[in-house]
């Protein structure tokens, strides 16, 4: 799994104008500033914050075990997981294995060191998987429907359509000074966001930027390399920019980062600044909340109540003896089907809960013992109270 080398927590709030990747966009776009101290975001015990918690073992024989979970999706009572090799493992909501999709009929196998599929999303008929310049559509039981060649778009890396509005997103390439294209977000033919050319920072490592697919609220979200600005998009344009402001110890110093031009200096810098939030990962709406994954070590997901502005730090919700010290989520995998949030736990999480129970002289429950025997990931779904 390709996890980012990021980092930990927060203290004093910084001035608004302090560092972040400098983006150029219209001053007419509304900006909402949200101040966050990660370590003091609301938390509590699982019983206080979480309801409808289910642990669903993913059943398999010894030849069907998941090596890793690259990403996960839940829809129509089907659990789709891309393994560490990018193979599709498809389960029903009871955790029974339906199919392993690791070969496209009539298509030559790709190299073992490449992900077989690198993305999964839902369609009306099932799932759409992405392999290079090809979409592969399968039904709810993993049967092949068709394959579609993706027309190469040399102008953008991501596209999203909201209503009649087409959004295009590019990751600027600064390594070649002859093509220093800084346009990054466009609506149709209209440029919405550009980078300043002076910020020709080394981008391929420890950074995350993308344009999301359209969400259930008919909006999409754009986030940018080394930036804590989140752009909320709809069919008419950018409806709002969320500017997340963090304590100084959590804030990236762009003046230092723009000096980094190669891989090893980036690694050394990040290792020396392990509390820095380097950007924004996955973003999606869930009920009254906007879920935002901050790029901190192991990722730090916050839930912002858009009505009350209450901020919950999911990492600050801790297990205790009432739930046998068992975690409720993995820090790197979290998504929603609209009703539930869901994540994946691994055998080591079960062993850790058993070890904690023993350390605290809490009886190891039959539930934990049963989960330990599975020796395969556990699908977890839950709701925020």
Coordinates of C-alpha atoms in Angstrom, one line a residue:
X1 CA 0.0 0.0 0.0
X2 CA 1.3 3.4 -0.9
X3 CA 0.9 5.4 2.2
X4 CA 2.3 8.9 2.4
X5 CA 5.2 9.8 4.7
X6 CA 3.4 12.4 6.8
X7 CA 3.0 13.1 10.5
X8 CA 1.4 14.0 14.0
X9 CA -0.5 16.8 16.1
X10 CA -1.0 20.6 16.9
X11 CA -0.5 23.6 19.4
X12 CA -0.7 27.5 18.7
X13 CA -2.8 28.8 15.9
X14 CA -0.9 30.5 13.1
X15 CA -1.5 33.9 11.4
X16 CA -3.9 33.5 8.4
X17 CA -1.3 34.6 5.9
X18 CA 1.4 32.1 6.8
X19 CA 2.6 29.5 4.4
X20 CA 0.7 27.1 2.1
X21 CA 1.0 26.4 -1.6
X22 CA 0.1 29.7 -3.2
X23 CA -2.9 29.5 -5.4
X24 CA -4.3 32.2 -7.7
X25 CA -8.0 32.4 -8.0
X26 CA -10.8 35.0 -8.0
X27 CA -11.2 37.1 -4.8
X28 CA -15.0 37.0 -5.5
X29 CA -15.1 33.3 -4.4
X30 CA -16.4 33.1 -0.8
X31 CA -13.8 31.8 1.7
X32 CA -14.7 30.1 5.0
X33 CA -11.8 29.9 7.5
X34 CA -11.9 26.9 9.8
X35 CA -9.3 26.7 12.7
X36 CA -8.4 23.2 13.8
X37 CA -6.1 21.9 16.5
X38 CA -5.9 18.2 15.7
X39 CA -5.1 16.9 19.2
X40 CA -7.9 18.9 20.8
X41 CA -10.6 18.1 18.2
X42 CA -13.6 16.4 19.9
X43 CA -13.2 12.7 20.7
X44 CA -14.2 10.4 23.5
X45 CA -14.9 6.7 23.7
X46 CA -16.4 4.6 21.0
X47 CA -19.6 4.2 23.0
X48 CA -19.9 8.0 23.3
X49 CA -19.4 8.8 19.6
X50 CA -20.1 5.7 17.5
X51 CA -23.4 3.8 17.0
X52 CA -24.5 0.8 14.8
X53 CA -20.9 -0.6 14.9
X54 CA -20.5 -3.9 13.0
X55 CA -17.4 -6.0 12.5
X56 CA -17.9 -8.3 9.4
X57 CA -15.2 -10.9 8.9
X58 CA -14.2 -11.4 5.3
X59 CA -14.3 -15.1 4.8
X60 CA -11.8 -17.0 2.7
X61 CA -9.7 -20.2 2.5
X62 CA -5.9 -20.0 2.7
X63 CA -5.6 -19.4 -1.1
X64 CA -8.1 -16.5 -1.0
X65 CA -6.6 -14.3 1.7
X66 CA -6.2 -10.6 1.1
X67 CA -2.6 -9.5 1.2
X68 CA -3.5 -5.8 1.7
X69 CA -6.5 -3.5 1.1
X70 CA -5.6 -0.7 -1.3
X71 CA -9.1 0.8 -1.4
X72 CA -12.6 -0.3 -0.5
X73 CA -16.2 0.5 -1.6
X74 CA -19.7 -0.5 -0.3
X75 CA -22.8 -0.4 -2.5
X76 CA -25.9 -2.5 -3.0
X77 CA -24.9 -4.8 -0.2
X78 CA -21.6 -5.6 -2.0
X79 CA -18.2 -4.9 -0.6
X80 CA -15.5 -4.3 -3.2
X81 CA -11.9 -4.3 -2.2
X82 CA -8.8 -3.7 -4.3
X83 CA -6.0 -5.8 -2.9
X84 CA -2.3 -4.7 -2.7
X85 CA -1.9 -6.1 -6.2
X86 CA -5.0 -4.2 -7.4
X87 CA -7.2 -7.4 -7.8
X88 CA -10.9 -7.0 -7.1
X89 CA -12.2 -9.1 -4.1
X90 CA -15.9 -9.0 -4.1
X91 CA -18.0 -9.9 -1.0
X92 CA -21.6 -9.8 0.1
X93 CA -22.5 -7.8 3.2
X94 CA -22.3 -11.0 5.3
X95 CA -18.6 -11.2 4.3
X96 CA -18.9 -14.2 2.0
X97 CA -16.5 -14.1 -0.9
X98 CA -18.3 -13.9 -4.3
X99 CA -15.5 -13.5 -6.7
X100 CA -11.8 -12.6 -7.2
X101 CA -11.5 -10.6 -10.4
X102 CA -7.8 -10.8 -11.4
X103 CA -7.9 -11.3 -15.1
X104 CA -9.7 -9.6 -18.0
X105 CA -10.8 -12.1 -20.6
X106 CA -9.0 -11.6 -23.8
X107 CA -6.6 -9.0 -22.3
X108 CA -2.9 -9.8 -21.8
X109 CA -1.8 -9.7 -18.1
X110 CA 0.0 -6.6 -16.9
X111 CA 3.3 -6.7 -15.1
X112 CA 3.2 -8.0 -11.6
X113 CA 4.8 -4.9 -10.2
X114 CA 1.9 -2.7 -11.4
X115 CA -1.5 -2.5 -9.8
X116 CA -4.0 -4.6 -11.8
X117 CA -6.7 -2.0 -11.1
X118 CA -5.9 1.3 -9.5
X119 CA -9.5 2.7 -9.0
X120 CA -13.0 1.5 -8.3
X121 CA -16.3 3.3 -8.4
X122 CA -20.0 2.3 -8.7
X123 CA -22.3 2.4 -11.6
X124 CA -26.0 1.7 -12.0
X125 CA -25.2 -1.9 -12.9
X126 CA -22.2 -2.7 -10.6
X127 CA -18.6 -1.5 -10.5
X128 CA -16.3 0.4 -12.8
X129 CA -12.6 -0.5 -12.5
X130 CA -9.7 1.5 -14.0
X131 CA -6.7 -0.2 -15.6
X132 CA -4.4 2.3 -17.3
X133 CA -6.3 3.7 -20.3
X134 CA -9.2 1.2 -19.9
X135 CA -12.4 1.1 -17.9
X136 CA -13.7 -2.4 -17.0
X137 CA -17.3 -2.7 -16.0
X138 CA -18.6 -5.6 -13.9
X139 CA -22.0 -6.4 -12.4
X140 CA -22.8 -6.7 -8.7
X141 CA -21.5 -10.3 -8.8
X142 CA -18.2 -9.5 -10.5
X143 CA -19.2 -10.7 -14.0
X144 CA -17.7 -8.8 -16.9
X145 CA -20.1 -6.5 -18.7
X146 CA -17.6 -4.7 -21.0
X147 CA -14.4 -2.8 -21.4
X148 CA -14.1 0.8 -22.6
X149 CA -10.9 2.4 -23.9
X150 CA -10.4 5.8 -22.3
X151 CA -9.8 8.6 -24.7
X152 CA -6.5 10.1 -23.7
X153 CA -6.8 13.6 -22.3
X154 CA -3.5 15.4 -22.7
X155 CA -4.7 18.5 -21.0
X156 CA -5.9 17.2 -17.6
X157 CA -5.3 14.4 -15.1
X158 CA -8.9 14.3 -13.7
X159 CA -12.3 15.3 -15.0
X160 CA -15.6 15.5 -13.3
X161 CA -19.0 16.5 -14.7
X162 CA -21.6 18.2 -12.5
X163 CA -24.9 18.9 -14.4
X164 CA -23.9 20.5 -17.6
X165 CA -20.6 21.7 -16.2
X166 CA -17.3 19.9 -17.0
X167 CA -14.4 20.4 -14.7
X168 CA -10.8 19.6 -15.6
X169 CA -7.9 19.3 -13.2
X170 CA -4.2 19.2 -14.0
X171 CA -1.2 18.5 -11.8
X172 CA 1.3 21.3 -12.9
X173 CA 4.6 20.0 -14.2
X174 CA 7.4 22.1 -12.8
X175 CA 10.3 19.8 -13.6
X176 CA 10.6 21.0 -17.2
X177 CA 11.2 24.8 -17.2
X178 CA 10.2 24.9 -20.9
X179 CA 6.7 23.8 -20.2
X180 CA 6.0 25.5 -16.8
X181 CA 2.2 25.2 -17.2
X182 CA 0.6 26.3 -13.9
X183 CA -3.0 26.1 -14.9
X184 CA -4.6 23.5 -12.6
X185 CA -8.4 23.8 -12.4
X186 CA -10.7 24.7 -15.3
X187 CA -14.4 24.8 -15.8
X188 CA -14.9 24.2 -19.5
X189 CA -12.6 26.6 -21.2
X190 CA -12.4 28.9 -18.2
X191 CA -9.3 28.8 -15.9
X192 CA -10.4 28.9 -12.3
X193 CA -7.1 28.2 -10.3
X194 CA -3.5 28.5 -11.2
X195 CA -0.2 28.0 -9.2
X196 CA 2.3 30.8 -8.9
X197 CA 5.3 30.0 -11.1
X198 CA 7.7 30.9 -8.3
X199 CA 6.4 27.9 -6.3
X200 CA 8.1 25.4 -8.5
X201 CA 8.4 22.9 -5.7
X202 CA 9.3 19.2 -6.0
X203 CA 5.9 17.7 -6.1
X204 CA 5.9 13.9 -6.8
X205 CA 6.6 12.9 -3.2
X206 CA 4.7 13.4 0.0
X207 CA 2.0 15.3 -1.8
X208 CA -1.6 14.7 -2.8
X209 CA -3.8 16.5 -5.1
X210 CA -6.9 15.6 -7.1
X211 CA -10.4 16.4 -8.2
X212 CA -13.1 14.1 -6.6
X213 CA -15.9 12.4 -8.4
X214 CA -19.3 14.0 -8.0
X215 CA -20.6 13.3 -4.4
X216 CA -24.1 12.6 -3.1
X217 CA -24.6 16.4 -2.5
X218 CA -24.0 17.1 -6.2
X219 CA -20.7 18.7 -5.4
X220 CA -17.1 17.8 -6.1
X221 CA -14.0 18.8 -4.2
X222 CA -10.6 19.9 -5.5
X223 CA -7.5 19.9 -3.4
X224 CA -3.9 20.9 -4.3
X225 CA -0.3 19.9 -3.6
X226 CA 1.0 21.3 -0.3
X227 CA -2.2 23.3 0.3
X228 CA -4.8 23.3 3.0
X229 CA -7.4 25.0 0.8
X230 CA -10.3 22.9 -0.2
X231 CA -12.4 24.0 -3.2
X232 CA -16.1 23.1 -3.3
X233 CA -17.5 22.9 -6.8
X234 CA -21.0 22.7 -8.2
X235 CA -22.5 23.1 -11.7
X236 CA -22.3 26.9 -11.6
X237 CA -18.6 27.2 -10.4
X238 CA -16.7 27.3 -7.1
X239 CA -19.3 27.7 -4.5
X240 CA -16.8 28.1 -1.6
X241 CA -13.2 27.7 -0.6
X242 CA -12.5 26.2 2.9
X243 CA -9.3 27.5 4.3
X244 CA -8.1 25.2 7.1
X245 CA -5.8 27.0 9.6
X246 CA -3.6 24.9 11.9
X247 CA -1.2 25.5 14.8
X248 CA 2.3 26.6 13.7
X249 CA 3.8 23.2 14.5
X250 CA 1.4 21.6 12.1
X251 CA 1.9 24.1 9.3
X252 CA 4.1 23.5 6.3
X253 CA 6.8 26.2 5.8
X254 CA 6.6 26.7 2.1
X255 CA 9.7 28.9 2.1
X256 CA 11.7 25.8 3.1
X257 CA 9.8 23.4 0.9
X258 CA 10.3 25.3 -2.4
X259 CA 14.0 24.7 -2.0
X260 CA 13.6 21.0 -2.2
X261 CA 14.3 19.7 -5.7
X262 CA 15.0 15.9 -5.2
X263 CA 13.6 12.9 -3.5
X264 CA 16.0 12.4 -0.6
X265 CA 15.8 16.1 0.6
X266 CA 12.0 15.7 0.7
X267 CA 12.3 12.5 2.8
X268 CA 14.8 14.1 5.2
X269 CA 12.6 17.3 5.6
X270 CA 9.4 15.3 6.3
X271 CA 11.3 13.1 8.8
X272 CA 12.5 16.2 10.6
X273 CA 9.0 17.8 10.7
X274 CA 6.7 15.0 11.8
X275 CA 3.9 17.2 13.0
X276 CA 3.4 18.9 9.6
X277 CA 0.1 18.6 7.8
X278 CA 1.2 18.6 4.1
X279 CA -2.2 18.7 2.5
X280 CA -5.7 17.3 2.2
X281 CA -6.6 13.7 1.2
X282 CA -10.0 12.2 0.7
X283 CA -13.1 14.5 1.2
X284 CA -16.7 13.4 1.1
X285 CA -20.0 14.4 2.7
X286 CA -21.7 12.2 5.3
X287 CA -25.1 13.2 6.7
X288 CA -24.5 16.7 8.3
X289 CA -20.8 16.3 8.2
X290 CA -18.0 17.0 5.8
X291 CA -15.4 14.3 6.2
X292 CA -11.8 15.6 5.6
X293 CA -8.7 13.5 5.7
X294 CA -5.7 15.6 6.8
X295 CA -2.3 14.4 5.7
X296 CA -0.7 13.8 9.0
X297 CA 1.2 10.6 10.0
X298 CA -1.2 7.7 9.4
X299 CA -3.8 10.4 8.3
X300 CA -6.0 12.3 10.6
X301 CA -9.7 12.4 9.6
X302 CA -11.9 15.1 10.9
X303 CA -15.7 15.3 10.7
X304 CA -17.0 18.9 10.4
X305 CA -20.6 19.4 11.3
X306 CA -21.7 21.8 8.6
X307 CA -24.6 23.1 10.8
X308 CA -23.0 23.5 14.2
X309 CA -19.3 23.7 13.0
X310 CA -18.4 21.1 15.7
X311 CA -15.2 19.3 14.7
X312 CA -14.7 15.6 15.7
X313 CA -11.2 14.1 15.3
X314 CA -11.8 10.4 14.5
X315 CA -8.4 9.5 15.8
X316 CA -9.4 11.0 19.1
X317 CA -12.2 8.5 19.5
X318 CA -10.7 5.6 21.5
X319 CA -11.7 2.1 22.3
X320 CA -12.0 0.9 25.9
X321 CA -13.1 -2.1 27.8
X322 CA -16.7 -1.6 26.8
X323 CA -15.8 -2.7 23.3
X324 CA -12.9 -5.0 24.2
X325 CA -10.3 -2.3 23.2
X326 CA -11.0 -3.0 19.5
X327 CA -10.5 -0.1 17.1
X328 CA -13.3 0.9 14.8
X329 CA -11.4 2.1 11.7
X330 CA -8.1 2.0 9.8
X331 CA -6.6 5.5 9.5
X332 CA -5.9 5.1 5.8
X333 CA -9.3 3.7 4.6
X334 CA -12.5 5.4 5.3
X335 CA -15.6 6.1 3.1
X336 CA -19.4 6.1 3.1
X337 CA -22.4 4.7 1.3
X338 CA -24.4 7.6 2.6
X339 CA -25.9 5.8 5.6
X340 CA -22.8 4.2 7.1
X341 CA -19.1 5.1 7.3
X342 CA -16.9 2.1 6.6
X343 CA -13.3 1.0 7.0
X344 CA -11.1 -2.1 7.2
X345 CA -9.3 -3.7 10.1
X346 CA -6.4 -6.2 9.8
X347 CA -5.4 -9.2 11.9
X348 CA -2.8 -7.1 13.7
X349 CA -5.6 -4.8 14.9
X350 CA -7.3 -7.8 16.5
X351 CA -4.1 -9.0 18.1
X352 CA -3.5 -5.5 19.5
X353 CA -7.0 -5.5 21.1
X354 CA -6.3 -8.9 22.6
X355 CA -3.0 -7.7 23.9
X356 CA -4.5 -4.6 25.4
X357 CA -7.3 -6.7 27.1
X358 CA -4.6 -8.9 28.7
X359 CA -2.6 -5.9 29.8
X360 CA -5.7 -4.3 31.4
X361 CA -6.7 -7.6 32.9
X362 CA -9.9 -7.5 30.9
X363 CA -11.3 -10.9 29.9
X364 CA -10.6 -11.6 26.2
X365 CA -14.1 -11.9 24.7
X366 CA -15.4 -14.7 22.6
X367 CA -16.0 -12.1 19.9
X368 CA -12.3 -11.2 19.8
X369 CA -11.3 -14.9 19.8
X370 CA -13.6 -15.5 16.8
X371 CA -12.2 -12.5 14.9
X372 CA -8.6 -13.7 15.5
X373 CA -9.3 -17.0 13.9
X374 CA -10.4 -15.3 10.6
X375 CA -6.8 -14.3 9.7
X376 CA -8.2 -12.0 7.0
X377 CA -9.2 -8.3 7.1
X378 CA -12.4 -7.3 8.9
X379 CA -14.9 -5.0 7.2
X380 CA -16.2 -2.4 9.7
X381 CA -19.2 -0.2 9.3
X382 CA -20.6 2.4 11.8
X383 CA -22.4 5.7 12.2
X384 CA -21.4 8.8 14.0
X385 CA -23.8 9.8 16.8

